[in-house]
XYZ file of C-alpha atoms in Angstrom:
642
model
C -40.526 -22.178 15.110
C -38.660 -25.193 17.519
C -35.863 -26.812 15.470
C -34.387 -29.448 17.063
C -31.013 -31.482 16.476
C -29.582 -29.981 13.751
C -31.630 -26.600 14.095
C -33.003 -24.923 11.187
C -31.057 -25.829 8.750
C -31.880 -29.572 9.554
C -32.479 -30.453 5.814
C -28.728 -29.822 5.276
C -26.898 -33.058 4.306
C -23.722 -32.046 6.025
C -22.310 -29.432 8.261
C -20.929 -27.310 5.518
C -22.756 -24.281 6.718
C -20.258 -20.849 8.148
C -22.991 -20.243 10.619
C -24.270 -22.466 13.511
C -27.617 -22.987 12.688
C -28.724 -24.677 16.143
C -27.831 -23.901 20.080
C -28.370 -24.192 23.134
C -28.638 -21.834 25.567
C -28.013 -22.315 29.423
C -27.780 -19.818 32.377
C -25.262 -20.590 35.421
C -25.639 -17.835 37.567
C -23.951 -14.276 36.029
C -22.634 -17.385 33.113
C -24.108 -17.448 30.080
C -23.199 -20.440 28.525
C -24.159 -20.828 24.118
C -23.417 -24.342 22.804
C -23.594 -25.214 19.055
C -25.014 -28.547 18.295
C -25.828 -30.394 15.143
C -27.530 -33.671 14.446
C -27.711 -33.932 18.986
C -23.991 -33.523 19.135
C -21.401 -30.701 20.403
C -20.872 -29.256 16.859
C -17.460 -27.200 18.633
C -16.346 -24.780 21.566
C -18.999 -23.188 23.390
C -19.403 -18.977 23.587
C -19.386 -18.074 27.505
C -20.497 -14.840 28.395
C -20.440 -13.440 31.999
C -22.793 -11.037 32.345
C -21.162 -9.257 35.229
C -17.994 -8.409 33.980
C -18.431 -9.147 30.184
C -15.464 -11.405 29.573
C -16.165 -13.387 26.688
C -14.372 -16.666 25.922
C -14.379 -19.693 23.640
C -14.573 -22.577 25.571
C -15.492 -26.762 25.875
C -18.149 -27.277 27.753
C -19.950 -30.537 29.108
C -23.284 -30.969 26.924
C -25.992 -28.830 27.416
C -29.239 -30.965 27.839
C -31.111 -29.653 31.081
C -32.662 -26.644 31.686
C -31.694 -24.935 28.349
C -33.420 -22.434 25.665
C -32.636 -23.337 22.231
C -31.536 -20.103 20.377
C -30.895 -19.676 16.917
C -28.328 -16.894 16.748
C -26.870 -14.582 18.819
C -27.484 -10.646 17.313
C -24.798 -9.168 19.583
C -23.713 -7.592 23.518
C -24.244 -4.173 24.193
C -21.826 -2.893 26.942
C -24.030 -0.802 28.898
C -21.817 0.977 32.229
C -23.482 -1.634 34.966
C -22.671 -4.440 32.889
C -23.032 -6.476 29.234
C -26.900 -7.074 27.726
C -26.307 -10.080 25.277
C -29.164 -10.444 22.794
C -29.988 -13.877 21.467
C -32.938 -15.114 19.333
C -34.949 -17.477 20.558
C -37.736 -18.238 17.849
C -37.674 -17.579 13.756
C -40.283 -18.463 11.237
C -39.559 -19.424 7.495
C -39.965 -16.538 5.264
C -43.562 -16.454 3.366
C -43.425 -18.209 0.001
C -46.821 -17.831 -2.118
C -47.766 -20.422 -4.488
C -45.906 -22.955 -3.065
C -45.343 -25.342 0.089
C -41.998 -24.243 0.115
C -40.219 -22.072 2.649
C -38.659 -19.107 0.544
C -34.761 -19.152 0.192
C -32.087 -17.521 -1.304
C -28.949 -18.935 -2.727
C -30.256 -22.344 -0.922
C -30.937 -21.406 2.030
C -33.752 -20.549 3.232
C -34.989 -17.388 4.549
C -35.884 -16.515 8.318
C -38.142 -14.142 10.123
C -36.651 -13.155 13.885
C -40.238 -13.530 15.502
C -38.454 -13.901 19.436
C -35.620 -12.694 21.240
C -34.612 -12.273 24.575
C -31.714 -10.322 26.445
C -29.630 -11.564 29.128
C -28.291 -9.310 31.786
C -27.151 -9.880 35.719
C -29.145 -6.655 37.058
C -29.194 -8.066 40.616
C -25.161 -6.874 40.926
C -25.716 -3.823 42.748
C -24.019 -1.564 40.046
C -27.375 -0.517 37.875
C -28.484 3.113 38.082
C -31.776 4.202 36.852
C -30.039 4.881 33.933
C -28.468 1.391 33.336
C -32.329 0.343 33.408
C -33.411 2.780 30.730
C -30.768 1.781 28.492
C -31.915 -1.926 29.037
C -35.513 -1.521 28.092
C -34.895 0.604 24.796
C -32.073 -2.715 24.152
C -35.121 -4.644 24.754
C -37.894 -2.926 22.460
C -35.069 -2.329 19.874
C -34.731 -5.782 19.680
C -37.986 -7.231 20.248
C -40.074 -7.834 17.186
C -43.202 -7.027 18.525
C -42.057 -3.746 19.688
C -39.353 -1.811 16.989
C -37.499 -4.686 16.128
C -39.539 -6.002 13.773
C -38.689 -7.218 10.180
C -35.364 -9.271 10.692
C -34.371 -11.588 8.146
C -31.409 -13.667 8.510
C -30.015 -17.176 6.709
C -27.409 -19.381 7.724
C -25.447 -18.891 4.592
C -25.716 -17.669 1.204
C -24.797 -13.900 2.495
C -28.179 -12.075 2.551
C -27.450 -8.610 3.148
C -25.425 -8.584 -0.590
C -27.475 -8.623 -4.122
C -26.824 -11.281 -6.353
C -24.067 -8.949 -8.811
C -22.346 -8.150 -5.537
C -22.864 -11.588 -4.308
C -21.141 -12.890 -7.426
C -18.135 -10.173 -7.646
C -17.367 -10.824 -3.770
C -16.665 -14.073 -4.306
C -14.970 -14.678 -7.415
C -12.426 -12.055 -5.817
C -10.245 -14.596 -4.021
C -9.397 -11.723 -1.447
C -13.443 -11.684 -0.209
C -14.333 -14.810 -0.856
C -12.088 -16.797 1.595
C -13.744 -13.854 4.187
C -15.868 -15.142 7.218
C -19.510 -14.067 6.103
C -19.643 -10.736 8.816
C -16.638 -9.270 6.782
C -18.205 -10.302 3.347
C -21.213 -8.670 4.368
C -22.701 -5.532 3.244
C -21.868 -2.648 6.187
C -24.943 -0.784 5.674
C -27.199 -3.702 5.745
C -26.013 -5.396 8.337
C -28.444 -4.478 11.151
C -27.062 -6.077 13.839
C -23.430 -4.873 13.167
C -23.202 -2.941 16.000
C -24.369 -5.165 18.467
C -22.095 -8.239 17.253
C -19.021 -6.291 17.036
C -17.680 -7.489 20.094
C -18.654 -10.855 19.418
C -17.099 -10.562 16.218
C -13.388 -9.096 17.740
C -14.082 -11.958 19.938
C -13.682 -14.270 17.023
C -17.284 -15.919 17.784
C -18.829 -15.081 14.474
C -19.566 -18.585 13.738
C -22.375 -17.800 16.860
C -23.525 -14.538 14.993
C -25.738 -14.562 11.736
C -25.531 -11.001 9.519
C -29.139 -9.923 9.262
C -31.184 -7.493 7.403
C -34.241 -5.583 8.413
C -36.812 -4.767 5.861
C -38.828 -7.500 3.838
C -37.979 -10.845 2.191
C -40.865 -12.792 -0.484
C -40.987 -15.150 -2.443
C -43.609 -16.978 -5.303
C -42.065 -20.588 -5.414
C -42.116 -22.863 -8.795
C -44.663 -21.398 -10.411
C -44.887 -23.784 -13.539
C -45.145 -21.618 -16.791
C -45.081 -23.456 -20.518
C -42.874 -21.951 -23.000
C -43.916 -21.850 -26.716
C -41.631 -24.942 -27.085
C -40.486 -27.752 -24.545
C -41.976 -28.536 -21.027
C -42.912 -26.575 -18.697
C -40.421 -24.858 -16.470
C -40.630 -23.484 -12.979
C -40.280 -19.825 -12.065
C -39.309 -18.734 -8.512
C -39.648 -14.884 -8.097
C -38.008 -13.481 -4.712
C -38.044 -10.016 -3.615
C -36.220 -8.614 -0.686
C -35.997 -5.410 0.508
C -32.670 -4.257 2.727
C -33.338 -0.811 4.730
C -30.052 0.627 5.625
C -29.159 1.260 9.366
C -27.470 4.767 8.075
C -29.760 7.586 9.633
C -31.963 5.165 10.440
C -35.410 5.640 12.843
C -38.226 6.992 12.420
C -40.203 9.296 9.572
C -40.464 12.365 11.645
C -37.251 12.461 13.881
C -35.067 11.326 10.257
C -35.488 13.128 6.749
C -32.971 13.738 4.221
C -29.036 14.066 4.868
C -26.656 14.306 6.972
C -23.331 16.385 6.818
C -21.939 12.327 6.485
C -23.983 12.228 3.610
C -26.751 9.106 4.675
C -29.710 9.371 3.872
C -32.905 8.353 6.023
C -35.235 6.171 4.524
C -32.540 4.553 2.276
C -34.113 0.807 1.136
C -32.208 -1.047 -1.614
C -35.255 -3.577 -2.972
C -34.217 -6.814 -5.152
C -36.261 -9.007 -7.405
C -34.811 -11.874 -8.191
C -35.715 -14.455 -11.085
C -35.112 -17.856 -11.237
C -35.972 -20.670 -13.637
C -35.744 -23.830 -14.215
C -34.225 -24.348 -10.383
C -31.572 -21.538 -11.482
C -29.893 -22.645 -14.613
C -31.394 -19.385 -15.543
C -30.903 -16.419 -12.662
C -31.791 -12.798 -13.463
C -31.200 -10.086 -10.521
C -32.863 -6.505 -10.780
C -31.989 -3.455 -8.126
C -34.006 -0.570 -7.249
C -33.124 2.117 -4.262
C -35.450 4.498 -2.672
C -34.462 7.475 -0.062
C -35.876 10.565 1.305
C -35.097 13.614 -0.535
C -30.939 13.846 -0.388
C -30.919 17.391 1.072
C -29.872 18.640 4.467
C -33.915 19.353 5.853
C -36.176 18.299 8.915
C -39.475 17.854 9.778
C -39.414 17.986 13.555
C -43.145 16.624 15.415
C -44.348 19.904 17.415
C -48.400 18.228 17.744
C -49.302 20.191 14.284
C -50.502 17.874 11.414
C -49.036 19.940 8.999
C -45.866 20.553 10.474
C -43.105 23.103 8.611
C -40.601 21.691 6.347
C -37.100 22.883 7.148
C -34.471 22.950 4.908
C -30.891 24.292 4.549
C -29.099 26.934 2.782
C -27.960 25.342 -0.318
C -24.427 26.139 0.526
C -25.016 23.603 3.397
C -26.873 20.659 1.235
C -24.876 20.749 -1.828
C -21.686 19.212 -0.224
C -23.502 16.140 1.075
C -25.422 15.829 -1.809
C -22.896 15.243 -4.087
C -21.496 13.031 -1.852
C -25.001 10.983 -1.835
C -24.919 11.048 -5.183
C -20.924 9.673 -5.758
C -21.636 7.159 -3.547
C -24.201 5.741 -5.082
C -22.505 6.167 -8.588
C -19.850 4.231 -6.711
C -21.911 1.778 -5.876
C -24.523 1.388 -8.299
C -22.635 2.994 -11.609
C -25.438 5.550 -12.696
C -28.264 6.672 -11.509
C -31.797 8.130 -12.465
C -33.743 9.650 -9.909
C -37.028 9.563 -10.079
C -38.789 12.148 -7.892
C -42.943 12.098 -7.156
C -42.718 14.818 -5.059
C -44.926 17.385 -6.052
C -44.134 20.355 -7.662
C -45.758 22.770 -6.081
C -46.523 23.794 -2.321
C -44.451 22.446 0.425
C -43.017 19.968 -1.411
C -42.720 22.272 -4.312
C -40.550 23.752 -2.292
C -38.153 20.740 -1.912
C -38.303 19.434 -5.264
C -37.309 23.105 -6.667
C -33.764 22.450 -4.002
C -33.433 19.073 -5.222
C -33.388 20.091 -8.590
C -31.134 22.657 -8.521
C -28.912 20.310 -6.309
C -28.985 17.729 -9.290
C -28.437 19.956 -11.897
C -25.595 21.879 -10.083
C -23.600 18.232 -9.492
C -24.517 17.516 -13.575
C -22.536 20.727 -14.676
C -19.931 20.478 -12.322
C -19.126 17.051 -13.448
C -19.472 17.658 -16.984
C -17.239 20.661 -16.729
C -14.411 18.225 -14.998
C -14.388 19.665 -11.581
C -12.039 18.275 -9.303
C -14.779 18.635 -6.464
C -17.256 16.677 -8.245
C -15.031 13.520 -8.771
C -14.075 12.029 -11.809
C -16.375 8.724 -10.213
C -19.444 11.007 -10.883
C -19.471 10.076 -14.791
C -21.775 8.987 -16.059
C -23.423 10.859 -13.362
C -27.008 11.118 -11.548
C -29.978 12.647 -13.487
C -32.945 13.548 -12.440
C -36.691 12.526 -13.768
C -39.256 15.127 -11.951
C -42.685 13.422 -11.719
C -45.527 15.056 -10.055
C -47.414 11.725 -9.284
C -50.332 13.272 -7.679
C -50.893 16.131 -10.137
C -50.691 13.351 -13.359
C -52.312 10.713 -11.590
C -55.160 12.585 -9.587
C -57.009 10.221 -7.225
C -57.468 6.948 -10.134
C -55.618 8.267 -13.451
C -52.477 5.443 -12.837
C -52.285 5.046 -16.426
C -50.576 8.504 -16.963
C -47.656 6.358 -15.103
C -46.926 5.726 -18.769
C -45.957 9.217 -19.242
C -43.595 8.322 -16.918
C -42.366 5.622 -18.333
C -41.763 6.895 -21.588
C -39.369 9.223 -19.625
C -37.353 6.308 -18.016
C -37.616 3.484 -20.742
C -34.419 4.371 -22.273
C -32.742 4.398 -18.988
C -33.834 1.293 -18.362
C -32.716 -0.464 -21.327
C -29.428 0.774 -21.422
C -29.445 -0.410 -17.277
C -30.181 -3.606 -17.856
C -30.052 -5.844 -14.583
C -27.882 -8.996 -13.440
C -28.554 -11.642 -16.032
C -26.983 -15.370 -16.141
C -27.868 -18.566 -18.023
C -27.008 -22.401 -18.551
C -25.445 -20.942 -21.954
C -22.717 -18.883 -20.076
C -24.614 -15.702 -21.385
C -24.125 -12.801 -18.770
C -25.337 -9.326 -18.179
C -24.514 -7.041 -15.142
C -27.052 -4.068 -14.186
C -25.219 -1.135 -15.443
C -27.247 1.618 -13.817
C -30.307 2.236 -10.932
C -33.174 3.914 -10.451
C -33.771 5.921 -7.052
C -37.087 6.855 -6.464
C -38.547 9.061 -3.635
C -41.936 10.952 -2.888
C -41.495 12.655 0.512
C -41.782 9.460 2.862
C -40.754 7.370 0.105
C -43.904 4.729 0.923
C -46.669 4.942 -0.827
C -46.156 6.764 -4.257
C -42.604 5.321 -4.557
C -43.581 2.247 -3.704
C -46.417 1.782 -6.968
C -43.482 3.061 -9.256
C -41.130 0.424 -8.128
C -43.500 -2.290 -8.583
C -44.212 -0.818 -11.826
C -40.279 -1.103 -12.810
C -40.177 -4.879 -11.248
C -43.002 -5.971 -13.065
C -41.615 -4.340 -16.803
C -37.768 -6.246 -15.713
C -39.849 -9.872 -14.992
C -41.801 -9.726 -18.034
C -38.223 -8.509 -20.080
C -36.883 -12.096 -18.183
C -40.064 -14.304 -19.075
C -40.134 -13.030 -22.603
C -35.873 -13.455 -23.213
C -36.865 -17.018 -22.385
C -39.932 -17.541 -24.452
C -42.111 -18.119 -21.603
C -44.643 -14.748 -22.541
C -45.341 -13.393 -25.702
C -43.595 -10.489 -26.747
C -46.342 -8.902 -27.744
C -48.149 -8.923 -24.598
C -47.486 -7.615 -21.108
C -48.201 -10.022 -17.093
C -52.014 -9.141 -16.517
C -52.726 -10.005 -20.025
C -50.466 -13.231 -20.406
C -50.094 -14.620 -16.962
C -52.724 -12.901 -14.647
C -52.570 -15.604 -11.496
C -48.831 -15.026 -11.777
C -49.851 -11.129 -12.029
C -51.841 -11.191 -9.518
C -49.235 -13.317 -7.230
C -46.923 -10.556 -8.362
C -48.893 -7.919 -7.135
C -49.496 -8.969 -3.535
C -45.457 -9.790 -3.319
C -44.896 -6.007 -3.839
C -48.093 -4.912 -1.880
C -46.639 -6.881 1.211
C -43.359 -5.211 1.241
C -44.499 -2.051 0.636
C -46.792 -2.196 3.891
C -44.079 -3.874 5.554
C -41.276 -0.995 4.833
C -43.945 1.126 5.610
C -44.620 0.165 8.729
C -40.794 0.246 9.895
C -40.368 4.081 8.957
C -44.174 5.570 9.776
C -45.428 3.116 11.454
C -48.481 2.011 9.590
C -49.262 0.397 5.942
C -48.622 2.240 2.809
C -51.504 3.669 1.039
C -52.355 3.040 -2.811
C -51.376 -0.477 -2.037
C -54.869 -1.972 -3.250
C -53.469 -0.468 -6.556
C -50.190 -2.362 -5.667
C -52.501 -5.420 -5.139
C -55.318 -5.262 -7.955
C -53.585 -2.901 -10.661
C -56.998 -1.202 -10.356
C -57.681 2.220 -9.197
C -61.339 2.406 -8.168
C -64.087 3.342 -5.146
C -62.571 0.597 -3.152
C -59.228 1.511 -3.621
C -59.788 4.973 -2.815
C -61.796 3.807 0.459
C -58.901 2.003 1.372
C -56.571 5.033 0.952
C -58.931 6.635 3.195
C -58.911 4.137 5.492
C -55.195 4.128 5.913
C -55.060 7.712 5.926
C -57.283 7.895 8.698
C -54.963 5.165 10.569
C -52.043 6.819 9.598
C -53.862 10.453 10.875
C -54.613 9.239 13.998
C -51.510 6.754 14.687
C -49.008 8.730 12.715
C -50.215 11.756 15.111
C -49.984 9.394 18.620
C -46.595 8.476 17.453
C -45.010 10.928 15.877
C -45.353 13.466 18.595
C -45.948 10.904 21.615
C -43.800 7.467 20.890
C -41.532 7.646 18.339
C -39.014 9.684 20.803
C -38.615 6.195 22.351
C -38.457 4.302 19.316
C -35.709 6.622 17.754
C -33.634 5.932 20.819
C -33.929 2.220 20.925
C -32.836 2.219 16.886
C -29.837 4.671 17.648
C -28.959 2.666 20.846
C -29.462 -0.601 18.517
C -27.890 0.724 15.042
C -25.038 1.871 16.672
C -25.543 5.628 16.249
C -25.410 6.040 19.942
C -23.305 4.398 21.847
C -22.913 4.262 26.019
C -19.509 5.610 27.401
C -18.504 4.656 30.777
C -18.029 7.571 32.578
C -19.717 9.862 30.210
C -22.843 11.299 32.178
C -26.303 9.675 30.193
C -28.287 11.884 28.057
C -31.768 11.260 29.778
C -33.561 14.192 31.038
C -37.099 14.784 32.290
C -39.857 15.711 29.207
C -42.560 17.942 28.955
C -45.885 16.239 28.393
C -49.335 17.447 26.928
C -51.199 15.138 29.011
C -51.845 18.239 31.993
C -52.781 20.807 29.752
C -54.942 18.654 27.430
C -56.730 17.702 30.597
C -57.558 20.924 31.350
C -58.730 21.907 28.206
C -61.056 18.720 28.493
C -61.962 20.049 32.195
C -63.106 23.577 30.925
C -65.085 22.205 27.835
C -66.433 19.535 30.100
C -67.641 22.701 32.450
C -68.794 24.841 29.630
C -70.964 21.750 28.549
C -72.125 21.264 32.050
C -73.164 24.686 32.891
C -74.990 25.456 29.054
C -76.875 22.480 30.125
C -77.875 23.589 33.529
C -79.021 27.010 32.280
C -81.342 25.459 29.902
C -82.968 23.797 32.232
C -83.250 26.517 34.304
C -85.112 28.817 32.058
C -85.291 31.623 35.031
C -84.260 35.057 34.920
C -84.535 37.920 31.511
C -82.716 37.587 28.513
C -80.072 40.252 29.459
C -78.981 37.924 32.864
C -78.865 34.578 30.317
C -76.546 36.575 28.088
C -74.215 37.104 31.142
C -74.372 33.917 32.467
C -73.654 32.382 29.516
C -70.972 34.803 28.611
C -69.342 33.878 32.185
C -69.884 30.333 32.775
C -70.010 28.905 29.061
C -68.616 31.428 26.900
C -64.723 32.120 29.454
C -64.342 28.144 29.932
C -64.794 27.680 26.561
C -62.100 30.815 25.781
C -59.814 30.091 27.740
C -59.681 26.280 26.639
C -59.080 27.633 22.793
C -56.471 29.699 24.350
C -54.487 26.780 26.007
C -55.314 24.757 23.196
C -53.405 27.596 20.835
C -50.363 27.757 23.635
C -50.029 24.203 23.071
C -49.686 24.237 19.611
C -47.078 27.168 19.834
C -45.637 25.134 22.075
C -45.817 22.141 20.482
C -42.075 21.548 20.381
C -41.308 21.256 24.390
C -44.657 18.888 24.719
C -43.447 16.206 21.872
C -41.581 12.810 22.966
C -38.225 14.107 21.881
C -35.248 11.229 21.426
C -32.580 12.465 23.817
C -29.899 9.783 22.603
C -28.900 11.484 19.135
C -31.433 14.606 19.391
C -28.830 16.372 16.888
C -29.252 14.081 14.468
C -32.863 15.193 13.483
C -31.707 18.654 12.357
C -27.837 17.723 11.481
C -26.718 20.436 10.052
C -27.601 23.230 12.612
């Protein structure tokens, strides 16, 4: 997108905005030079930036208007030894809104994608090392959104990263709300916190826009007619906030840490809005892998063994997983699809017995379960693929009979012209073991049951009747909303689309939706294999360096070493079968000699090659673990707790 003259927020009728929402960027020599305009005119003191020595100032500048990049935020400086990398954004698109010309917005402002970026550093200084270079280019693909920064969403104001009942309780405190919008912001959904702390110390947070990664959607005005009156216009938005706690990749991050994050952690909101808000309705849902201390660690198997702690090491962080999110959330159901049995028997067994251990110990009063554990976390086992099979999604009622009463008494954020208010009083957290594709039908299950509680409250659906059957182009609208960001939070953790979406999409479970799944798991075979044992090493690094969980010390010697790689013995193995191919070919065309000579020369020149390629192939596998793409930033925190 090119904004121009009062940026993207050009609709604005007056600069009333905390962030600047246009700038220009200009490059005199190791100077970086970031000038705020607005309407064509200095909007205030310009952010300088040498890139040598990475002194940061606030100062006037003459007006930018040769030779300059327009940028619409700046995500932060990373101080790498040789010298600061400062990371600006350079091109944003409007969030997707379906049914509607509109761009999609929250709060009134609308939503942006990062789609460009670019970093500025002075490498020509004659103080980068090898090493100075490697930290550059994982800043660079950690920030790029074609590479593993992907799925940035940022707004010039209305404080993104918070839900609307925190949005609301921040500021009608008068000790938040008169803070700048970094400090209001939500700490574990603030992606690019990191990055802009120095920035922000520098006082330049005006330059510096909180953002979230994960998904943002929206189905604009869609006019519905009530049983009396006109018709009013609904606006549905969902956004999905992954948090940068034990953040990366499926593989290299599962379950806890000692600190008690959890990988995978996504807090999704659906937001309802009618009649251009005098009517606002807010709904929460969390997901996160399974909260116990256990790995997964790529070692080129497919099935690769499931790790997991001595409860004596998992129960300590899981109750503090579970306080905090009683802390933040109030209570909390969580809704496991695991299965039962197997490997992941295995896991939901721990996880139960974690659960039920914190239950008792707060029921009985004890001191080290916290009195902020009432009214507690409780746990709803559901074995989605043993009730559901391959097309049975209607035994997700079963389910829902488990939950309903839960999600009465929860409620969700509710506000009207009347002055009649509701808070959400409780939250579901659902998980399978990647916490995609299973978890990701039940939430859309729960977000369609909380709209069509909103539509009905306002007599815009019968009571009697449920989306599909009332409403089924807003259904199906619906539908694609949470098929999109299930595929997108997909592809940020695994790094492909979530399956059972074209049940997400259709709310049908048939032969095409079960070719699709195959599809997908196909892609996800093949990818998830290339990546997981072959990428993602480099990808978990860029997200540490990025996310803050590993950060450069001058002086400290860098972590980088030299890998193994399967490439050499993979080509030998194709060598040998390529020879063992070769030679059964040439002996039959040869056809000479008695049966008992073919025997041996086949024994010798197809049979060994062949051998000894099983052999390697078997050593390999063994192996596996010193052949992978390892991240050598944070390496401990895959398995945290050894």
């Amino acid at each position: 997108m090119a904004a121009t003259d009062g940026g993207a927020a050009s609709g604005t009728s007056e600069r009333s905005l905390e962030l600047y929402p246009s700038m220009r960027l200009q490059r005199l020599g190791s100077i970086a030079v970031i000038q705020p305009v607005w309407k064509g005119k200095v909007e205030g003191s310009s952010l300088t930036c040498d890139l040598e020595t990475g002194t940061l100032a606030l100062a006037e500048h003459p007006k930018v208007d040769k030779a300059y990049t327009e940028v619409f935020g700046v995500l932060g400086l990373a101080r790498l030894e040789a010298g600061p990398a400062l990371v600006v954004v350079t091109a944003v698109e409007q969030a997707r809104a379906a049914g509607a010309v509109l761009a999609a917005t929250l709060r009134g402002h609308p939503l942006y994608r990062v789609t460009g970026t670019e970093v500025l550093a002075d490498t020509r200084n004659g103080k980068w090392k090898s090493s100075d270079h490697r930290f550059l280019k994982l800043l660079k693909s950690g920030t790029d959104p074609r590479r593993h920064g992907g799925s940035l969403y940022f707004a010039y104001g209305g404080d993104v990263t918070l839900s609307q009942q925190r949005y609301e309780a921040v500021h009608a405190d008068p000790r938040t709300a008169s803070l700048a919008p970094w400090q209001r912001a939500a700490p574990a959904f603030f992606w690019n916190r990191a990055l802009a702390q120095p920035l922000l110390e520098a006082g330049m947070h005006a330059f510096v826009p909180p953002a979230f990664q994960g998904f943002a959607g929206q189905i604009s005005e869609f006019a519905l007619a009530g049983a009396t009156g006109p018709k009013q216009a609904v606006t549905i938005t969902l956004i999905a906030r992954r948090s940068l706690k034990r953040a990366g990749c499926r593989q290299w991050r599962r379950g806890l840490d000692p600190a008690a994050a959890v990988a995978n952690f996504v807090e999704s909101e659906q937001l309802v809005a009618v009649d251009g808000g005098a009517l606002q309705a807010s709904f929460v849902q969390v997901r996160g892998s399974i909260p116990l201390l256990w790995s997964q660690a790529p070692c080129l198997k497919y099935k690769i063994p499931i790790l997991i702690a001595p409860p004596s090491r998992s129960q300590p962080a899981f109750e503090e997983h579970a306080r905090a999110l009683v802390k933040g959330y109030k209570e909390v159901v969580g809704i496991n699809l695991a299965n039962q049995t197997g490997r992941e028997g295995k896991l939901s067994a721990a996880y139960a017995d974690a659960a039920s251990d914190f239950a008792a110990a707060a029921a009985d009063g004890d001191t080290h379960a916290s009195p902020a554990a009432a009214p507690g976390f409780r746990l709803v086992p559901f074995d989605f693929h043993k009730q559901c099979g391959a097309t049975n999604y209607a035994r997700l009622a079963i389910l829902w009979e488990g939950i309903s009463a839960d999600f009465r008494r929860f409620a969700y954020w509710f506000r009207d012209s009347a002055g009649t208010a509701d808070q959400q009083g409780g939250v579901f957290r659902t998980n399978c073991i990647d916490c995609l594709d299973r978890t990701n039908v039940v939430q859309g299950l729960l977000g369609r049951k909380q709209l069509e509680h909103v539509l009905q409250r306002m007599g815009l659906m019968p009571e009697s009747s449920t989306l599909p059957q009332a409403l089924p182009e807003l259904d199906l609208a619906f539908r694609v909303m949470w098929a999109d960001h299930g595929d997108e939070v997909s592809m940020q953790y695994a790094g492909t689309g979530a399956m059972k979406s074209a049940f997400t999409r259709t709310g049908k479970r048939d032969i095409w939706g079960l070719l699709d799944d195959g599809a997908k798991s196909l892609t996800r075979y093949v990818n998830g294999y290339y990546l997981n044992n072959f990428e993602d090493g480099h990808k978990q690094d860029a997200l540490d360096l990025v996310t803050g969980s590993y950060t450069v010390t001058p002086g400290k010697p860098p972590p980088f070493q030299a890998q193994g790689s399967p490439a050499v013995p993979l080509l030998a193995v194709a060598a040998l079968a390529v020879l063992a191919a070769y030679n059964l070919l040439s002996l039959s065309s040869d056809g000479g000699g008695g049966l008992l000579a073919l025997s041996l020369l086949l024994l010798q020149q197809v049979a060994v090659p062949l051998a000894l390629a099983a052999a390697l192939l078997v050593l390999m596998l063994k192996r596996g673990s010193l052949l992978v793409d390892k991240p050598q930033l944070a390496p401990e925190l895959a398995v945290p707790w050894h």
